[in-house]
Amino acid sequence: MQFEPRDQFEQRQKKLEQIQQLGFDPFPREFRWTHTPPELVHAYSQSSAPELEANRRDVRVAGRIVSLRLMGKAGFAHLQGSGGRIQIYVKKDVVGEKGFELFHLLDLGDSVGVRGHLFRTRTNELSIFVEELSLLSKALLPLPEKWHGLTDVELRYRQRYLDLIANDASRQVFATRARIIQELRKFFDARGYIEVETPMMHPIPGGATARPFVTHHNTLDMDLYLRIAPELYLKRLTVGGFDRVYEINRNFRNEGISTQHNPEFTMLEFYEAYSNYRDLMDLNENLFALLATNITGSTTVKYGEYELDFAKFERLSMREAIIKYWPAQLQPVPALSEFSLPDDPAAIARRYNAWAKTAGAPYAAAKGNLTPGEWTGLLFETIAEDKLIQPTILFDFPIDISPLSKQKADDPSLVERFEIYVAGMEIANGFSELNDPAEQERRFLAQIAEGGDESPKRLDVDYIQALCYGMPPTAGEGIGIDRLTMLLTDSKSIRDVILFPLLRPELPESQSDPPAADPSGKA
RNA sequence: GGACCGGUAGCUCAAUGGUAGAGCAGCUGACUCUUAAUCAGCGGGUUGCAGGUUCGAGUCCUGCCCGGUCCA
């Protein structure tokens, strides 16, 4: 075992041995504490020095040493734990010869426990007057610099534990993420939903259009796919009579990595029988306003340069969004009716692209031949998506890009589907679920016929069979938890809200070298 | 995949093509109310990797690795 910086690592190991020689266990098994550091700071913030002296408070506190000021026969340190820190004062007279020797052998980063009583220093800082000091765990490697913390983003992701120790803001993000998930559970539990867990390994990947990760089960000798979405299993449960179900769990998509994409990401999916997509739109407006208020204290949330207002959602059809954000320099603006004839979306795209080339605007680049609905979707992504900053419900999707949604009664080229966009990001996707097994089979077969990496290879007969037993009219939705957390924590990269985002592994050479004889002659 | 930016001590950062530095952390010593403790002294580098240009490269060129941002 040998890590950089070698000199400090060895120095700390030497101290560890000295601590053992004093008779202390450098890695004891437990410490009984009465308060966390932030609990004390909060509970006694108003207690004056005379009050604390008159009414002695005995406490036992554990934490990591994050600052250390030694002065001859006394010293101060700050203990950090549970997201707060408190100062301790250690005096040789009080802790004794051995206790003070231990204090001198401590380093920044060590975990310690103290027993003592509260007092205030001359500068009025609430502190613990230590009567007994225990080492709880020796840190053999030094912490990042105390003043600037850890700023190297690569190190923050690779060694998240250091980021969490050094950067309180990072700790806060993940604490907030946990509260968001708690709030979501409360919201759905209160509405009579039950939480379920469905398979992460699927024999046929389904429920989304994405390239899956493949793995293999040896005993059954079968390939399995890490799920790209839980959708088809959750809908089997609505067939089974779970009329309101939700699941919060990971999805896996074998695709690119960006500030908005991680190959594994967390999704909330929920299904509600006897409701349609309009009901879910209303539910979302309530949910987002409530979440924003409970998490940030207000329905208006700062995100980068924007003030997002979750109290009001704009509702736009996909076609309306394209028209609304159609470039002003390119006239005439297409009319709504121009999207309905089979050849027209492609024609609109051609006209847009011809202009985009000369204007240097984003290009609606199609891979292969697109159907009219695919053209409409592509036009939306190219022209409008990144303009949807304020919370927006985008609805009326083309059927061609919505294989699991129910058609609109008055226009079978469209489906009862919506997505929620905030800060130019897709946050949620919901629809009235297609529950006609014959129509679902036709759509699956069309997908398979189209081929490609992102299409299913086999018909999910089992799912069609489930629909044949009758699925009630149902509305369902998925909400991306990572992106939602980004919005509510003002984070601009998904990696800042995922504890351990996927990174390319470091070159192994640096740490696998056996320690050789030192050729430099130093030592 | 492409463009641009970055990688220097454990951490945070300097260094016209001309002797690789500072602060923090570390080590030795002093100090019984400090708090970015202070004071005196000391050690610490394959400048991401491999080539090239040059009398001389952290700096310029080429390739590669890792990361970031934007685009596809």
XYZ file of C-alpha atoms (C1' of nucleotides) in Angstrom:
595
model
C 0.000 0.000 0.000
C 1.509 3.283 -1.101
C -0.139 6.481 -2.249
C 0.877 9.991 -3.222
C 2.003 12.172 -1.602
C 4.379 9.535 -0.394
C 6.168 11.622 2.230
C 2.942 12.639 3.927
C 1.512 9.135 3.689
C 4.576 7.720 5.412
C 4.614 10.516 7.965
C 1.029 9.778 8.937
C 1.706 6.069 9.189
C 4.528 6.856 11.567
C 2.126 8.879 13.685
C -0.347 6.028 13.614
C 2.298 3.740 15.090
C 3.135 6.287 17.767
C -0.559 6.524 18.653
C -0.669 2.749 19.004
C 2.414 2.862 21.223
C 0.570 5.301 23.484
C -2.060 2.599 23.900
C -4.785 4.017 21.653
C -6.575 2.011 18.994
C -6.304 4.074 15.788
C -9.394 2.374 14.347
C -11.810 1.760 17.240
C -15.265 0.283 16.759
C -17.739 2.934 17.845
C -18.313 6.257 19.514
C -21.461 7.172 21.444
C -22.332 10.751 20.617
C -25.047 13.012 21.960
C -25.139 15.698 19.271
C -23.972 16.321 15.730
C -21.965 19.514 15.146
C -24.813 21.343 13.352
C -27.272 20.318 16.080
C -25.104 22.030 18.682
C -24.496 25.129 16.613
C -28.208 25.447 16.010
C -29.441 24.615 19.521
C -27.025 26.885 21.399
C -26.672 29.754 18.953
C -28.435 32.064 21.425
C -26.775 30.818 24.625
C -24.390 33.365 26.110
C -21.091 32.575 27.801
C -22.425 33.110 31.362
C -25.475 30.980 30.603
C -23.308 28.126 29.376
C -21.077 28.436 32.434
C -23.970 28.538 34.901
C -25.804 25.713 33.204
C -23.121 23.280 32.184
C -23.875 21.272 29.033
C -22.015 18.001 28.791
C -21.784 16.736 25.214
C -20.141 14.007 23.190
C -19.454 14.871 19.549
C -17.707 13.136 16.655
C -16.312 14.635 13.491
C -13.454 15.055 11.077
C -10.682 17.515 11.921
C -10.778 20.221 9.262
C -8.658 22.861 10.964
C -5.992 22.561 13.602
C -4.220 25.271 15.607
C -1.718 23.957 18.117
C -0.110 26.218 20.691
C 2.334 24.670 23.106
C 0.161 23.264 25.830
C -3.268 23.938 24.313
C -4.910 24.025 20.918
C -8.019 24.512 18.864
C -9.543 22.470 16.063
C -12.763 22.357 14.109
C -14.730 19.138 13.847
C -16.833 18.709 10.723
C -19.750 16.312 10.597
C -23.340 16.068 9.358
C -22.837 19.155 7.246
C -21.677 21.461 10.027
C -18.634 22.210 12.108
C -17.884 23.075 15.702
C -14.698 24.233 17.396
C -13.023 22.240 20.143
C -10.518 23.488 22.719
C -7.982 21.012 24.065
C -5.868 21.890 27.117
C -3.013 19.792 28.447
C -4.062 20.460 32.064
C -7.476 19.001 31.329
C -6.923 16.050 28.980
C -3.718 14.956 30.685
C -0.266 14.069 29.429
C -1.318 11.142 27.283
C -4.400 12.819 25.897
C -2.349 15.811 24.878
C 0.292 13.641 23.242
C -2.522 12.121 21.209
C -3.713 15.602 20.279
C -0.236 16.413 18.987
C -0.271 13.308 16.811
C -3.535 14.235 15.080
C -3.647 15.439 11.491
C -6.135 17.283 9.345
C -8.603 14.695 8.145
C -8.517 12.475 11.237
C -11.836 11.436 12.677
C -12.116 12.102 16.398
C -14.662 12.022 19.194
C -14.663 14.366 22.168
C -16.384 14.499 25.538
C -16.625 17.882 27.205
C -18.847 20.846 27.861
C -19.925 23.847 25.879
C -18.422 27.284 26.373
C -17.774 30.422 24.431
C -14.299 31.680 23.578
C -13.210 35.273 24.038
C -14.214 35.902 20.443
C -17.616 34.422 21.353
C -17.424 31.275 19.229
C -19.427 28.361 20.610
C -16.866 25.637 21.372
C -16.386 22.424 23.263
C -14.065 22.438 26.261
C -12.624 18.966 25.795
C -12.234 16.713 28.821
C -11.574 13.526 26.911
C -10.271 13.074 23.374
C -10.545 9.875 21.315
C -9.162 9.087 17.891
C -11.882 7.410 15.834
C -10.016 6.882 12.564
C -6.623 7.914 11.257
C -6.464 9.641 7.873
C -3.336 8.521 6.028
C -3.762 10.955 3.152
C -4.108 14.744 3.357
C -7.326 16.559 2.532
C -7.596 19.098 -0.287
C -6.514 22.618 0.522
C -8.688 24.163 3.214
C -9.293 27.576 1.720
C -10.046 26.962 -1.960
C -11.359 23.433 -1.512
C -11.280 21.060 -4.456
C -11.971 22.800 -7.777
C -10.521 20.364 -10.311
C -13.743 19.002 -11.832
C -12.184 15.731 -12.842
C -11.033 15.042 -9.270
C -14.409 16.137 -7.932
C -16.073 13.423 -10.030
C -13.436 10.732 -9.633
C -12.985 11.214 -5.888
C -16.440 12.438 -4.938
C -15.753 11.767 -1.249
C -13.129 14.530 -1.306
C -15.561 16.857 -3.045
C -18.148 16.137 -0.360
C -15.644 16.817 2.422
C -14.195 19.954 0.890
C -17.160 21.578 -0.841
C -20.273 22.168 1.206
C -22.196 23.257 -1.897
C -21.689 19.815 -3.391
C -22.942 18.158 -0.211
C -25.995 20.411 -0.352
C -26.816 19.344 -3.918
C -26.988 15.700 -2.939
C -28.919 16.435 0.233
C -31.421 18.341 -1.908
C -31.600 15.486 -4.364
C -32.606 13.180 -1.510
C -35.289 15.644 -0.414
C -36.676 15.871 -3.951
C -37.088 12.116 -4.071
C -38.708 12.160 -0.632
C -41.157 14.831 -1.768
C -42.032 12.858 -4.868
C -42.755 9.751 -2.805
C -44.915 11.775 -0.434
C -46.812 13.278 -3.347
C -47.661 9.965 -4.969
C -48.188 8.040 -1.747
C -50.743 10.665 -0.713
C -52.635 10.058 -3.966
C -53.064 6.370 -3.368
C -50.176 5.219 -5.528
C -48.063 2.247 -4.529
C -44.357 2.020 -5.202
C -43.110 -1.044 -7.057
C -39.890 -2.451 -8.435
C -39.855 -4.013 -11.875
C -36.987 -5.806 -13.638
C -33.787 -3.989 -14.534
C -32.812 -6.834 -16.886
C -35.147 -7.297 -19.822
C -35.231 -10.125 -22.377
C -36.603 -7.609 -24.912
C -35.695 -3.966 -24.390
C -38.744 -1.754 -24.681
C -40.618 1.300 -23.486
C -38.329 3.787 -25.209
C -36.305 4.293 -28.343
C -32.684 3.834 -27.312
C -29.719 1.546 -27.731
C -29.528 -0.867 -24.764
C -26.611 -2.348 -22.849
C -26.374 -6.114 -23.289
C -25.438 -8.658 -20.673
C -25.729 -12.413 -20.390
C -27.256 -14.842 -17.921
C -25.160 -18.001 -17.757
C -27.553 -20.532 -16.254
C -30.356 -19.689 -18.650
C -27.792 -19.000 -21.376
C -29.663 -15.939 -22.559
C -28.806 -12.372 -23.425
C -30.458 -9.760 -21.284
C -30.715 -6.024 -21.754
C -30.373 -3.440 -19.011
C -33.658 -1.665 -19.132
C -34.043 1.482 -21.182
C -37.403 2.140 -19.474
C -39.697 0.339 -17.005
C -42.810 1.318 -18.965
C -44.011 -2.001 -20.340
C -43.715 -3.718 -16.948
C -45.513 -0.955 -15.087
C -48.343 -1.146 -17.596
C -48.567 -4.909 -17.082
C -49.211 -3.987 -13.450
C -52.129 -1.769 -14.395
C -53.522 -4.774 -16.248
C -53.035 -6.634 -12.964
C -55.190 -4.140 -11.107
C -52.570 -1.865 -9.576
C -54.437 1.220 -10.737
C -51.885 3.668 -9.424
C -48.222 2.607 -9.453
C -44.894 4.355 -9.541
C -41.265 3.356 -9.635
C -38.138 5.411 -8.992
C -35.119 3.677 -10.377
C -32.313 3.620 -12.890
C -32.563 3.382 -16.659
C -29.598 2.560 -18.871
C -29.037 3.843 -22.366
C -25.951 3.013 -24.369
C -25.558 6.465 -25.822
C -23.485 9.602 -25.617
C -22.444 11.490 -22.520
C -23.113 15.199 -22.188
C -24.105 17.832 -19.654
C -27.622 16.401 -19.936
C -26.909 12.689 -20.454
C -25.379 9.986 -18.287
C -25.588 6.354 -19.480
C -27.400 5.430 -16.283
C -29.926 7.901 -14.996
C -32.808 7.953 -12.572
C -36.386 8.081 -13.710
C -39.686 8.333 -11.910
C -42.431 6.601 -13.881
C -46.031 6.545 -12.752
C -49.309 5.233 -14.144
C -52.812 6.207 -13.235
C -55.814 4.222 -14.472
C -58.966 5.977 -15.691
C -57.117 9.244 -16.421
C -55.898 10.774 -19.668
C -52.967 12.968 -20.639
C -54.846 16.169 -19.845
C -55.316 14.966 -16.272
C -51.581 14.404 -16.038
C -50.824 17.897 -17.342
C -52.866 19.308 -14.466
C -51.161 16.954 -12.028
C -47.764 18.140 -13.263
C -48.563 21.791 -12.767
C -49.480 21.044 -9.154
C -46.513 18.771 -8.614
C -43.865 21.131 -9.981
C -45.202 24.153 -8.107
C -45.321 22.149 -4.884
C -41.835 20.723 -5.394
C -40.307 24.112 -6.144
C -41.909 25.572 -3.037
C -40.974 22.735 -0.696
C -37.426 22.441 -1.981
C -36.405 26.032 -2.684
C -39.015 27.964 -0.706
C -40.567 29.614 -3.736
C -42.246 28.817 -7.036
C -39.665 31.023 -8.765
C -36.319 29.307 -8.968
C -32.997 30.736 -10.060
C -31.359 28.630 -12.761
C -28.180 30.133 -14.184
C -29.176 33.433 -15.755
C -32.899 32.555 -15.646
C -35.698 32.941 -13.134
C -37.897 29.911 -13.704
C -41.507 30.348 -12.666
C -43.099 27.019 -11.771
C -46.386 28.695 -10.847
C -47.412 28.902 -14.487
C -46.829 26.583 -17.396
C -47.191 27.582 -21.005
C -49.037 24.997 -23.088
C -48.054 24.680 -26.737
C -48.686 22.026 -29.316
C -45.546 20.797 -31.068
C -46.632 22.511 -34.277
C -47.389 25.734 -32.433
C -43.922 25.670 -30.878
C -42.281 25.370 -34.300
C -44.327 28.291 -35.588
C -43.724 30.385 -32.474
C -39.943 30.076 -32.748
C -39.754 30.030 -36.535
C -36.896 32.379 -37.525
C -38.230 35.892 -38.195
C -35.912 36.312 -41.189
C -37.523 33.372 -42.973
C -40.922 34.315 -44.386
C -43.600 33.194 -44.728
C -44.095 31.464 -41.388
C -45.731 28.086 -42.022
C -49.409 27.790 -41.097
C -50.634 25.166 -38.641
C -52.539 23.394 -41.416
C -49.338 23.001 -43.442
C -48.143 20.262 -41.075
C -51.084 17.942 -41.676
C -50.566 16.795 -45.244
C -48.171 13.841 -45.590
C -45.491 15.611 -47.655
C -45.633 18.966 -45.993
C -43.386 18.615 -42.917
C -40.556 17.478 -45.192
C -41.179 20.453 -47.464
C -41.152 22.831 -44.500
C -37.874 21.286 -43.345
C -36.330 21.699 -46.795
C -37.318 25.342 -46.835
C -35.927 25.835 -43.329
C -32.660 24.049 -44.110
C -32.058 26.055 -47.253
C -32.246 29.171 -45.119
C -30.267 27.687 -42.200
C -27.323 26.979 -44.504
C -27.019 30.605 -45.567
C -27.811 32.003 -42.121
C -25.478 29.656 -40.230
C -28.403 28.502 -38.081
C -28.730 24.942 -36.710
C -29.515 22.444 -39.432
C -32.364 19.911 -39.270
C -30.128 16.992 -40.185
C -32.035 13.789 -40.892
C -30.407 10.382 -40.758
C -32.076 8.442 -43.544
C -35.623 8.845 -44.756
C -38.022 10.411 -42.317
C -41.771 10.071 -42.037
C -43.846 13.277 -41.836
C -44.122 13.021 -38.071
C -40.388 12.457 -37.730
C -39.794 15.620 -39.760
C -42.101 17.541 -37.460
C -40.264 16.205 -34.412
C -36.909 17.100 -35.927
C -38.092 20.603 -36.788
C -39.234 21.062 -33.202
C -35.861 19.916 -31.839
C -33.972 22.132 -34.253
C -36.013 25.289 -34.024
C -37.862 25.376 -30.726
C -36.539 22.969 -28.078
C -33.723 25.090 -26.653
C -36.005 28.164 -26.614
C -38.400 26.581 -24.121
C -36.887 28.135 -21.004
C -39.915 28.813 -18.835
C -41.859 25.665 -17.839
C -43.735 24.517 -20.922
C -46.064 21.648 -21.649
C -45.579 20.592 -25.231
C -48.441 18.417 -26.536
C -49.928 16.747 -29.615
C -47.029 14.621 -30.813
C -46.975 12.901 -34.222
C -47.955 9.260 -34.009
C -44.813 8.222 -35.961
C -42.575 9.057 -33.006
C -44.946 7.848 -30.282
C -45.399 4.066 -30.526
C -46.955 3.644 -27.069
C -49.430 6.541 -27.011
C -53.121 6.572 -27.812
C -54.242 8.422 -30.933
C -56.290 11.599 -30.722
C -59.947 10.964 -31.367
C -60.210 13.771 -33.944
C -56.827 13.382 -35.648
C -55.269 9.916 -35.907
C -51.949 11.368 -37.129
C -51.442 12.777 -33.633
C -51.371 11.163 -30.220
C -52.408 12.213 -26.726
C -48.881 12.852 -25.555
C -46.994 15.708 -23.932
C -43.507 16.539 -22.753
C -42.411 19.086 -20.191
C -39.577 21.414 -21.108
C -37.712 23.692 -18.713
C -34.487 25.568 -19.389
C -34.397 23.989 -22.842
C -34.298 20.496 -21.339
C -36.806 17.707 -21.661
C -37.840 16.941 -18.091
C -40.870 14.679 -18.484
C -42.811 12.671 -21.037
C -46.356 11.463 -20.557
C -49.340 10.217 -22.494
C -52.630 8.447 -22.647
C -51.504 4.845 -22.884
C -52.267 2.832 -25.961
C -54.310 -0.108 -24.665
C -55.655 -1.548 -27.932
C -53.567 -4.727 -28.396
C -54.080 -4.955 -32.165
C -52.996 -1.363 -32.719
C -50.036 -1.857 -30.352
C -48.938 -4.912 -32.304
C -49.120 -2.968 -35.585
C -46.943 -0.210 -34.108
C -44.366 -2.646 -32.703
C -44.126 -4.433 -36.030
C -43.652 -1.108 -37.822
C -40.770 -0.281 -35.459
C -39.150 -3.654 -36.054
C -39.535 -3.226 -39.803
C -37.801 0.135 -39.626
C -34.730 -1.506 -38.029
C -31.684 0.291 -36.686
C -29.786 0.217 -33.393
C -32.517 1.891 -31.458
C -35.452 -0.228 -32.581
C -36.559 -3.479 -30.967
C -35.507 -6.631 -32.809
C -38.321 -8.855 -31.632
C -42.022 -8.446 -30.994
C -42.830 -8.359 -27.282
C -45.617 -10.917 -27.581
C -45.873 -11.193 -23.809
C -46.796 -7.514 -23.567
C -49.375 -7.761 -26.347
C -50.863 -10.748 -24.558
C -51.114 -8.707 -21.357
C -52.998 -6.009 -23.235
C -55.343 -8.702 -24.549
C -56.473 -9.291 -20.971
C -57.588 -5.662 -20.957
C -55.733 -2.614 -19.691
C -58.031 0.111 -18.363
C -57.727 3.546 -19.930
C -54.561 4.823 -18.291
C -52.280 7.824 -18.349
C -48.598 7.433 -17.577
C -45.518 9.601 -17.359
C -41.787 9.559 -16.745
C -39.908 12.356 -15.007
C -36.130 12.586 -15.214
C -34.942 12.933 -11.638
C -31.418 14.020 -12.520
C -32.527 16.904 -14.717
C -35.217 17.869 -12.215
C -32.501 18.005 -9.569
C -30.369 20.155 -11.859
C -33.215 22.671 -12.089
C -33.821 22.813 -8.347
C -30.131 22.996 -7.381
C -28.992 25.408 -10.108
C -26.583 22.816 -11.550
C -25.531 23.142 -15.157
C -24.244 19.602 -15.657
C -25.928 16.289 -14.914
C -22.576 15.160 -13.479
C -23.033 17.627 -10.667
C -26.185 15.840 -9.479
C -24.977 12.236 -9.926
C -22.634 11.122 -7.166
C -20.451 8.961 -9.375
C -20.942 9.909 -13.035
C -19.443 7.617 -15.644
C -15.901 8.644 -16.619
C -13.284 7.012 -18.729
C -10.994 5.059 -16.373
C -7.678 6.627 -15.550
C -4.548 4.972 -16.909
C -3.791 2.170 -14.464
C 0.018 2.504 -14.610
C 0.475 5.162 -11.926
C -0.907 3.065 -9.060
C 0.028 -0.450 -10.103
C 3.796 0.090 -10.128
C 5.433 -2.015 -7.450
C 7.512 0.146 -5.112
C 11.033 -0.192 -6.511
C 14.345 0.723 -4.956
C 14.647 4.495 -5.003
C 16.996 5.312 -7.904
C 17.203 9.034 -7.171
C 19.298 8.569 -4.082
C 17.094 10.724 -1.919
C 15.432 9.499 1.257
C -16.919 12.040 -34.492
C -15.438 17.662 -35.157
C -13.915 22.636 -33.131
C -12.091 25.286 -29.128
C -10.054 25.504 -23.991
C -7.307 23.171 -20.129
C -3.604 19.418 -17.620
C 2.965 22.680 -13.612
C 4.431 20.159 -5.917
C -0.791 16.463 -2.212
C -4.363 20.988 -3.077
C -5.085 26.263 -5.175
C -2.311 28.834 -8.669
C 2.332 31.725 -10.978
C 6.457 31.555 -14.467
C 8.748 37.138 -22.817
C 11.880 30.461 -25.624
C 16.890 31.667 -20.921
C 18.388 28.811 -13.228
C 10.631 25.719 -12.314
C 8.134 29.505 -7.993
C 4.261 31.150 -4.151
C 0.247 30.182 -0.624
C -1.972 26.164 1.876
C -0.712 21.148 3.424
C 3.979 18.516 5.378
C 8.616 18.314 8.664
C 11.782 20.693 13.055
C 11.448 24.281 16.973
C 8.644 28.296 20.073
C 3.831 29.489 22.010
C -2.224 27.487 27.538
C -8.282 31.830 23.783
C -6.758 30.434 18.329
C -9.898 30.740 14.093
C -7.013 31.503 6.442
C -3.431 31.406 14.196
C 1.517 33.611 14.571
C 7.052 33.470 14.584
C 11.993 30.998 12.994
C 13.944 27.255 9.916
C 13.604 22.768 6.334
C 12.103 19.264 2.653
C 8.941 18.494 -1.638
C 8.755 18.485 -9.403
C 9.372 12.742 -15.208
C 5.681 20.667 -15.970
C -0.251 14.482 -18.643
C 2.686 10.925 -22.236
C 5.899 10.284 -26.708
C 8.489 12.528 -30.436
C 10.327 17.051 -33.044
C 12.382 22.301 -33.755
C 16.221 25.071 -31.010
C 22.644 26.601 -28.300
C 18.415 26.237 -24.849
C 11.280 24.038 -24.384
C 6.568 24.363 -18.834
C 6.437 27.866 -23.072
C 6.849 26.581 -30.242
C 5.361 22.087 -33.704
C 3.240 16.852 -34.414
C 0.823 12.611 -32.402
C -1.515 10.365 -28.282
C -3.973 10.251 -23.151
C -7.421 12.579 -19.573
C -10.955 16.435 -18.546
C -14.215 20.689 -19.838
C -17.438 23.536 -23.219
C -19.897 23.897 -27.795
C -21.399 21.430 -32.264
C -22.930 16.692 -34.913
